[in-house]
Tab-separated table of N, CA and C in Angstrom:
chain	number	residue	atom	x	y	z
A	1	MET	N	28.041	56.791	-184.322
A	1	MET	CA	27.774	57.471	-183.055
A	1	MET	C	26.608	58.467	-183.183
A	2	PRO	N	25.680	58.433	-182.209
A	2	PRO	CA	24.583	59.543	-182.293
A	2	PRO	C	25.131	60.863	-182.164
A	3	LYS	N	24.652	61.920	-182.780
A	3	LYS	CA	25.032	63.355	-182.681
A	3	LYS	C	24.642	63.826	-181.192
A	4	THR	N	25.429	64.702	-180.728
A	4	THR	CA	25.046	65.353	-179.480
A	4	THR	C	23.834	66.426	-179.740
A	5	ARG	N	22.817	66.348	-179.226
A	5	ARG	CA	21.700	67.163	-179.530
A	5	ARG	C	21.663	68.322	-178.545
A	6	VAL	N	21.599	69.686	-179.146
A	6	VAL	CA	21.834	70.898	-178.309
A	6	VAL	C	20.601	71.800	-178.606
A	7	VAL	N	20.030	72.403	-177.412
A	7	VAL	CA	19.106	73.523	-177.521
A	7	VAL	C	19.930	74.754	-177.127
A	8	VAL	N	19.622	75.837	-178.129
A	8	VAL	CA	20.277	77.188	-177.640
A	8	VAL	C	19.253	77.972	-177.110
A	9	VAL	N	19.654	78.645	-175.875
A	9	VAL	CA	18.636	79.538	-175.292
A	9	VAL	C	19.269	80.871	-175.156
A	10	ASP	N	18.808	81.971	-176.113
A	10	ASP	CA	19.386	83.216	-175.990
A	10	ASP	C	18.208	84.181	-176.480
A	11	ASP	N	18.286	85.340	-175.926
A	11	ASP	CA	17.135	86.302	-176.358
A	11	ASP	C	17.459	86.929	-177.699
A	12	SER	N	18.721	87.031	-177.968
A	12	SER	CA	19.291	87.448	-179.237
A	12	SER	C	19.127	86.584	-180.530
A	13	ALA	N	18.304	87.199	-181.477
A	13	ALA	CA	17.978	86.128	-182.685
A	13	ALA	C	19.347	86.107	-183.396
A	14	LEU	N	20.129	86.965	-183.507
A	14	LEU	CA	21.450	86.930	-184.167
A	14	LEU	C	22.389	85.901	-183.604
A	15	VAL	N	22.374	86.085	-182.141
A	15	VAL	CA	23.182	85.038	-181.430
A	15	VAL	C	22.721	83.461	-181.598
A	16	ARG	N	21.393	83.434	-181.505
A	16	ARG	CA	20.718	82.029	-181.682
A	16	ARG	C	21.098	81.612	-183.087
A	17	SER	N	21.004	82.279	-184.293
A	17	SER	CA	21.373	81.826	-185.463
A	17	SER	C	22.763	81.654	-185.646
A	18	ILE	N	23.683	82.299	-185.110
A	18	ILE	CA	25.205	81.934	-185.174
A	18	ILE	C	25.446	80.720	-184.525
A	19	LEU	N	24.909	80.618	-183.245
A	19	LEU	CA	25.251	79.248	-182.509
A	19	LEU	C	24.690	78.114	-183.219
A	20	THR	N	23.525	78.229	-183.783
A	20	THR	CA	22.861	77.140	-184.491
A	20	THR	C	23.799	76.695	-185.665
A	21	GLU	N	24.284	77.704	-186.382
A	21	GLU	CA	25.204	77.554	-187.507
A	21	GLU	C	26.406	76.856	-187.009
A	22	ILE	N	26.874	77.382	-186.109
A	22	ILE	CA	28.248	76.849	-185.494
A	22	ILE	C	28.133	75.371	-185.102
A	23	ILE	N	27.122	75.078	-184.352
A	23	ILE	CA	26.739	73.729	-184.054
A	23	ILE	C	26.475	72.798	-185.093
A	24	ASN	N	25.625	73.232	-186.078
A	24	ASN	CA	25.214	72.344	-187.044
A	24	ASN	C	26.318	72.212	-188.097
A	25	LYS	N	27.517	72.945	-188.068
A	25	LYS	CA	28.478	72.652	-188.946
A	25	LYS	C	29.469	71.566	-188.422
A	26	GLN	N	29.269	71.131	-187.266
A	26	GLN	CA	30.024	70.024	-186.634
A	26	GLN	C	29.423	68.763	-187.033
A	27	THR	N	30.174	67.744	-187.310
A	27	THR	CA	29.742	66.430	-187.715
A	27	THR	C	29.219	65.600	-186.532
A	28	ASP	N	29.480	66.001	-185.306
A	28	ASP	CA	29.097	65.182	-184.135
A	28	ASP	C	27.960	65.777	-183.256
A	29	MET	N	27.417	67.000	-183.795
A	29	MET	CA	26.360	67.741	-183.001
A	29	MET	C	25.404	68.306	-183.803
A	30	GLU	N	24.138	68.515	-183.301
A	30	GLU	CA	22.975	69.109	-184.087
A	30	GLU	C	22.333	70.019	-183.078
A	31	CYS	N	21.977	71.228	-183.632
A	31	CYS	CA	21.109	72.097	-182.739
A	31	CYS	C	19.739	71.721	-183.039
A	32	VAL	N	18.987	71.156	-182.052
A	32	VAL	CA	17.576	70.645	-182.356
A	32	VAL	C	16.539	71.657	-181.998
A	33	GLY	N	16.916	72.857	-181.377
A	33	GLY	CA	15.916	73.878	-181.022
A	33	GLY	C	16.747	75.046	-180.640
A	34	ALA	N	16.078	76.231	-180.743
A	34	ALA	CA	16.575	77.597	-180.316
A	34	ALA	C	15.457	78.344	-179.663
A	35	ALA	N	15.663	78.773	-178.564
A	35	ALA	CA	14.445	79.396	-177.606
A	35	ALA	C	14.928	80.805	-177.214
A	36	ALA	N	13.981	81.661	-177.445
A	36	ALA	CA	14.291	83.027	-177.145
A	36	ALA	C	14.172	83.536	-175.668
A	37	ASP	N	13.593	82.574	-174.931
A	37	ASP	CA	13.571	82.848	-173.369
A	37	ASP	C	13.532	81.393	-172.798
A	38	PRO	N	13.657	81.421	-171.516
A	38	PRO	CA	13.642	80.160	-170.570
A	38	PRO	C	12.263	79.467	-170.464
A	39	LEU	N	11.068	80.317	-170.653
A	39	LEU	CA	9.836	79.677	-170.737
A	39	LEU	C	9.690	78.876	-171.992
A	40	ILE	N	10.020	79.342	-173.174
A	40	ILE	CA	10.111	78.618	-174.404
A	40	ILE	C	10.971	77.457	-174.238
A	41	ALA	N	12.107	77.689	-173.798
A	41	ALA	CA	13.171	76.649	-173.636
A	41	ALA	C	12.622	75.527	-172.733
A	42	ARG	N	11.938	75.776	-171.704
A	42	ARG	CA	11.403	74.555	-170.815
A	42	ARG	C	10.569	73.784	-171.660
A	43	GLU	N	9.663	74.246	-172.594
A	43	GLU	CA	8.974	73.360	-173.400
A	43	GLU	C	9.784	72.486	-174.310
A	44	MET	N	10.841	73.298	-174.875
A	44	MET	CA	11.728	72.611	-176.023
A	44	MET	C	12.395	71.441	-175.212
A	45	ILE	N	12.892	71.725	-174.030
A	45	ILE	CA	13.656	70.618	-173.251
A	45	ILE	C	12.627	69.522	-173.080
A	46	ARG	N	11.558	69.697	-172.575
A	46	ARG	CA	10.527	68.713	-172.320
A	46	ARG	C	10.347	67.814	-173.579
A	47	ASN	N	10.211	68.549	-174.686
A	47	ASN	CA	9.692	67.899	-175.976
A	47	ASN	C	10.925	67.364	-176.782
A	48	LEU	N	12.089	67.960	-176.713
A	48	LEU	CA	13.257	67.491	-177.461
A	48	LEU	C	14.278	66.583	-176.683
A	49	ASN	N	14.258	66.660	-175.476
A	49	ASN	CA	15.281	65.922	-174.659
A	49	ASN	C	16.637	66.082	-175.148
A	50	PRO	N	17.210	67.319	-175.196
A	50	PRO	CA	18.596	67.556	-175.576
A	50	PRO	C	19.541	67.048	-174.704
A	51	ASP	N	20.848	66.828	-175.232
A	51	ASP	CA	21.924	66.358	-174.414
A	51	ASP	C	22.587	67.409	-173.653
A	52	VAL	N	22.618	68.620	-174.285
A	52	VAL	CA	23.268	69.800	-173.819
A	52	VAL	C	22.320	71.150	-173.953
A	53	ILE	N	22.474	72.038	-173.298
A	53	ILE	CA	21.860	73.338	-173.557
A	53	ILE	C	22.872	74.485	-173.425
A	54	THR	N	22.858	75.474	-174.210
A	54	THR	CA	23.740	76.625	-174.100
A	54	THR	C	22.630	77.701	-173.575
A	55	LEU	N	23.129	78.370	-172.581
A	55	LEU	CA	22.151	79.338	-171.927
A	55	LEU	C	22.808	80.760	-171.618
A	56	ASP	N	21.971	81.830	-172.163
A	56	ASP	CA	22.306	83.149	-171.807
A	56	ASP	C	21.987	83.667	-170.338
A	57	VAL	N	22.404	84.659	-169.881
A	57	VAL	CA	22.074	85.144	-168.443
A	57	VAL	C	20.971	86.164	-168.589
A	58	GLU	N	21.203	87.126	-169.277
A	58	GLU	CA	20.172	88.188	-169.363
A	58	GLU	C	19.159	88.034	-170.314
A	59	MET	N	17.888	87.709	-169.842
A	59	MET	CA	16.779	87.289	-170.897
A	59	MET	C	15.459	87.842	-170.392
A	60	PRO	N	14.405	87.980	-171.252
A	60	PRO	CA	13.210	88.390	-170.669
A	60	PRO	C	12.484	87.416	-170.032
A	61	ARG	N	11.525	87.655	-169.268
A	61	ARG	CA	10.661	86.743	-168.497
A	61	ARG	C	11.280	85.916	-167.491
A	62	MET	N	12.436	85.581	-167.663
A	62	MET	CA	13.231	84.789	-166.619
A	62	MET	C	14.741	85.014	-166.731
A	63	ASP	N	15.408	85.249	-165.631
A	63	ASP	CA	17.023	85.442	-165.739
A	63	ASP	C	17.563	83.986	-166.017
A	64	GLY	N	18.582	83.946	-166.680
A	64	GLY	CA	19.284	82.671	-167.004
A	64	GLY	C	19.643	81.950	-165.781
A	65	LEU	N	20.177	82.518	-164.721
A	65	LEU	CA	20.661	81.872	-163.490
A	65	LEU	C	19.474	81.441	-162.822
A	66	ASP	N	18.086	82.072	-162.697
A	66	ASP	CA	17.033	81.527	-162.075
A	66	ASP	C	16.660	80.155	-162.839
A	67	PHE	N	16.771	80.170	-164.228
A	67	PHE	CA	16.298	79.124	-165.035
A	67	PHE	C	17.317	77.960	-164.643
A	68	LEU	N	18.473	78.230	-164.698
A	68	LEU	CA	19.591	77.311	-164.421
A	68	LEU	C	19.263	76.567	-163.124
A	69	SER	N	18.999	77.388	-161.975
A	69	SER	CA	18.723	76.908	-160.745
A	69	SER	C	17.482	75.855	-160.846
A	70	ARG	N	16.537	76.278	-161.503
A	70	ARG	CA	15.310	75.507	-161.486
A	70	ARG	C	15.522	74.213	-162.381
A	71	LEU	N	16.252	74.237	-163.422
A	71	LEU	CA	16.709	73.219	-164.336
A	71	LEU	C	17.317	72.153	-163.553
A	72	MET	N	18.375	72.679	-162.699
A	72	MET	CA	19.156	71.713	-162.024
A	72	MET	C	18.362	71.004	-160.954
A	73	ARG	N	17.333	71.568	-160.419
A	73	ARG	CA	16.696	71.033	-159.380
A	73	ARG	C	15.674	69.948	-159.925
A	74	LEU	N	15.049	70.400	-161.120
A	74	LEU	CA	13.830	69.620	-161.667
A	74	LEU	C	14.604	68.612	-162.711
A	75	ARG	N	15.408	68.903	-163.444
A	75	ARG	CA	15.834	68.107	-164.550
A	75	ARG	C	17.349	68.406	-164.798
A	76	PRO	N	18.266	67.926	-163.918
A	76	PRO	CA	19.702	68.180	-164.216
A	76	PRO	C	20.189	67.745	-165.570
A	77	MET	N	20.830	68.568	-166.331
A	77	MET	CA	21.417	68.236	-167.547
A	77	MET	C	22.688	69.196	-167.797
A	78	PRO	N	23.671	68.861	-168.676
A	78	PRO	CA	24.688	69.695	-169.020
A	78	PRO	C	24.405	71.001	-169.581
A	79	VAL	N	24.889	72.076	-169.008
A	79	VAL	CA	24.551	73.574	-169.526
A	79	VAL	C	25.978	74.201	-169.672
A	80	VAL	N	25.992	74.757	-170.913
A	80	VAL	CA	27.192	75.810	-171.106
A	80	VAL	C	26.675	77.201	-171.155
A	81	MET	N	27.157	77.974	-170.294
A	81	MET	CA	26.726	79.408	-170.260
A	81	MET	C	27.280	80.163	-171.320
A	82	VAL	N	26.530	80.814	-172.197
A	82	VAL	CA	27.269	81.749	-173.130
A	82	VAL	C	26.534	83.133	-173.031
A	83	SER	N	27.326	84.055	-172.454
A	83	SER	CA	26.751	85.551	-172.046
A	83	SER	C	28.012	86.493	-172.084
A	84	THR	N	27.556	87.722	-172.348
A	84	THR	CA	28.490	88.778	-172.186
A	84	THR	C	28.860	88.892	-170.626
A	85	LEU	N	28.115	88.325	-169.781
A	85	LEU	CA	28.291	88.558	-168.312
A	85	LEU	C	29.202	87.398	-167.855
A	86	THR	N	29.420	86.278	-168.607
A	86	THR	CA	30.242	85.230	-168.083
A	86	THR	C	31.608	85.316	-168.381
A	87	GLU	N	32.330	86.041	-167.725
A	87	GLU	CA	33.782	86.143	-168.004
A	87	GLU	C	34.542	85.332	-166.856
A	88	ARG	N	35.821	85.116	-167.083
A	88	ARG	CA	36.498	84.354	-166.114
A	88	ARG	C	36.618	85.175	-164.787
A	89	GLY	N	36.176	84.616	-163.635
A	89	GLY	CA	36.174	85.184	-162.352
A	89	GLY	C	35.133	86.028	-161.995
A	90	ALA	N	34.152	86.222	-162.995
A	90	ALA	CA	32.899	87.185	-162.848
A	90	ALA	C	32.139	86.526	-161.762
A	91	GLU	N	31.355	87.244	-160.959
A	91	GLU	CA	30.446	86.845	-159.986
A	91	GLU	C	29.388	85.844	-160.709
A	92	VAL	N	28.840	86.265	-161.765
A	92	VAL	CA	27.803	85.546	-162.433
A	92	VAL	C	28.245	84.213	-162.877
A	93	THR	N	29.643	84.206	-163.370
A	93	THR	CA	30.229	83.010	-163.874
A	93	THR	C	30.324	81.965	-162.697
A	94	LEU	N	30.840	82.550	-161.582
A	94	LEU	CA	31.038	81.621	-160.308
A	94	LEU	C	29.672	81.080	-160.035
A	95	LYS	N	28.750	81.846	-159.861
A	95	LYS	CA	27.302	81.520	-159.460
A	95	LYS	C	26.747	80.440	-160.288
A	96	ALA	N	26.929	80.599	-161.709
A	96	ALA	CA	26.527	79.589	-162.699
A	96	ALA	C	27.079	78.253	-162.443
A	97	LEU	N	28.378	78.263	-162.157
A	97	LEU	CA	29.139	76.965	-161.920
A	97	LEU	C	28.617	76.367	-160.667
A	98	GLU	N	28.502	77.222	-159.706
A	98	GLU	CA	28.003	76.702	-158.410
A	98	GLU	C	26.548	76.141	-158.505
A	99	LEU	N	25.651	76.669	-159.391
A	99	LEU	CA	24.336	76.153	-159.580
A	99	LEU	C	24.450	74.775	-160.429
A	100	GLY	N	25.539	74.489	-161.049
A	100	GLY	CA	25.625	73.297	-161.990
A	100	GLY	C	26.023	73.500	-163.345
A	101	ALA	N	26.209	74.593	-163.911
A	101	ALA	CA	26.688	74.810	-165.289
A	101	ALA	C	28.095	74.080	-165.196
A	102	ILE	N	28.238	73.506	-166.441
A	102	ILE	CA	29.499	72.639	-166.827
A	102	ILE	C	30.697	73.638	-167.017
A	103	ASP	N	30.410	74.734	-167.886
A	103	ASP	CA	31.447	75.616	-168.321
A	103	ASP	C	30.753	76.875	-168.743
A	104	PHE	N	31.406	77.824	-169.311
A	104	PHE	CA	31.021	79.049	-169.817
A	104	PHE	C	31.916	79.540	-171.022
A	105	VAL	N	31.206	80.459	-171.738
A	105	VAL	CA	31.959	81.154	-172.830
A	105	VAL	C	31.493	82.540	-172.768
A	106	ALA	N	32.394	83.460	-172.744
A	106	ALA	CA	32.184	84.868	-172.822
A	106	ALA	C	31.868	85.459	-174.116
A	107	LYS	N	30.602	85.889	-174.285
A	107	LYS	CA	30.139	86.434	-175.589
A	107	LYS	C	30.795	87.667	-175.815
A	108	PRO	N	31.148	88.012	-177.007
A	108	PRO	CA	31.884	89.427	-177.274
A	108	PRO	C	30.768	90.449	-177.050
A	109	LYS	N	31.266	91.708	-176.526
A	109	LYS	CA	30.359	92.764	-176.198
A	109	LYS	C	30.261	93.618	-177.522
A	110	ILE	N	31.115	93.706	-178.441
A	110	ILE	CA	31.000	94.196	-179.635
A	110	ILE	C	31.513	93.435	-180.837
A	111	GLY	N	31.010	93.526	-182.097
A	111	GLY	CA	31.166	92.734	-183.180
A	111	GLY	C	30.872	91.232	-182.910
A	112	VAL	N	29.565	91.238	-182.359
A	112	VAL	CA	29.098	89.793	-181.930
A	112	VAL	C	29.106	88.776	-182.960
A	113	ALA	N	28.730	88.981	-184.180
A	113	ALA	CA	28.656	87.888	-185.317
A	113	ALA	C	30.060	87.493	-185.500
A	114	ASP	N	31.069	88.283	-185.749
A	114	ASP	CA	32.384	87.918	-186.093
A	114	ASP	C	33.059	87.258	-184.770
A	115	GLY	N	32.849	88.008	-183.587
A	115	GLY	CA	33.345	87.382	-182.346
A	115	GLY	C	32.835	85.953	-181.936
A	116	MET	N	31.599	85.802	-182.301
A	116	MET	CA	30.994	84.495	-182.083
A	116	MET	C	31.628	83.331	-182.888
A	117	ARG	N	31.809	83.741	-184.097
A	117	ARG	CA	32.453	82.893	-185.257
A	117	ARG	C	33.899	82.547	-184.687
A	118	GLN	N	34.566	83.642	-184.209
A	118	GLN	CA	35.858	83.156	-183.828
A	118	GLN	C	35.976	82.232	-182.544
A	119	LEU	N	34.783	82.349	-181.754
A	119	LEU	CA	34.746	81.560	-180.602
A	119	LEU	C	34.139	80.120	-180.940
A	120	ALA	N	33.899	79.796	-182.244
A	120	ALA	CA	33.290	78.497	-182.609
A	120	ALA	C	33.838	77.288	-181.976
A	121	GLN	N	35.385	77.296	-182.118
A	121	GLN	CA	36.148	76.128	-181.606
A	121	GLN	C	35.856	75.932	-180.160
A	122	ASP	N	36.009	77.050	-179.393
A	122	ASP	CA	35.769	77.089	-177.888
A	122	ASP	C	34.401	76.557	-177.581
A	123	ILE	N	33.451	77.226	-178.283
A	123	ILE	CA	32.073	76.745	-177.923
A	123	ILE	C	31.896	75.317	-178.024
A	124	THR	N	32.226	74.716	-179.324
A	124	THR	CA	31.958	73.346	-179.703
A	124	THR	C	32.717	72.447	-178.843
A	125	ASP	N	34.088	72.755	-178.512
A	125	ASP	CA	34.712	72.106	-177.501
A	125	ASP	C	34.059	71.915	-176.121
A	126	LYS	N	33.493	73.008	-175.579
A	126	LYS	CA	32.923	73.102	-174.413
A	126	LYS	C	31.560	72.159	-174.369
A	127	ILE	N	30.824	72.337	-175.486
A	127	ILE	CA	29.541	71.393	-175.793
A	127	ILE	C	29.986	69.907	-175.579
A	128	ARG	N	31.075	69.496	-176.289
A	128	ARG	CA	31.444	68.133	-176.392
A	128	ARG	C	31.874	67.790	-174.894
A	129	ILE	N	32.548	68.523	-174.152
A	129	ILE	CA	32.982	68.258	-172.659
A	129	ILE	C	31.634	68.089	-171.981
A	130	ALA	N	30.757	69.054	-172.058
A	130	ALA	CA	29.332	68.915	-171.462
A	130	ALA	C	28.657	67.696	-171.682
A	131	ALA	N	28.582	67.430	-172.912
A	131	ALA	CA	27.896	66.158	-173.327
A	131	ALA	C	28.440	64.842	-172.605
A	132	LYS	N	29.810	64.937	-172.505
A	132	LYS	CA	30.351	63.839	-171.781
A	132	LYS	C	30.143	63.709	-170.277
A	133	ALA	N	29.764	64.932	-169.737
A	133	ALA	CA	29.517	65.108	-168.374
A	133	ALA	C	28.167	64.532	-167.790
A	134	GLN	N	27.429	64.141	-168.632
A	134	GLN	CA	25.995	63.503	-168.208
A	134	GLN	C	26.247	62.423	-167.162
């Protein structure tokens, strides 16, 4: 069975590397690219054709929600939001889901590295669900 191909979009180099590590530890998925902002991500998506993208909200050059809106209009694909702003019931989360995101994971506000690793199972489960949602 082919691996689920994922592109990670986050302005934090630490978060990009941890998400890449979490994804690549899975036998059924592979991080094929990691972008620091939506404009870089747009090129990666065009060139790499991933199955799923993880997307942060607050980023330079373009907000994650603006990017999600454009992506869903031009090239709909499964997206899992990963942000400190995406908590259950938060306005940003509801907006992201409304725009077409499949699910969300709330990034820890402190102890990011350890917190992200603790969320590894949750993150990978949601990527798997998103991949099936194509």
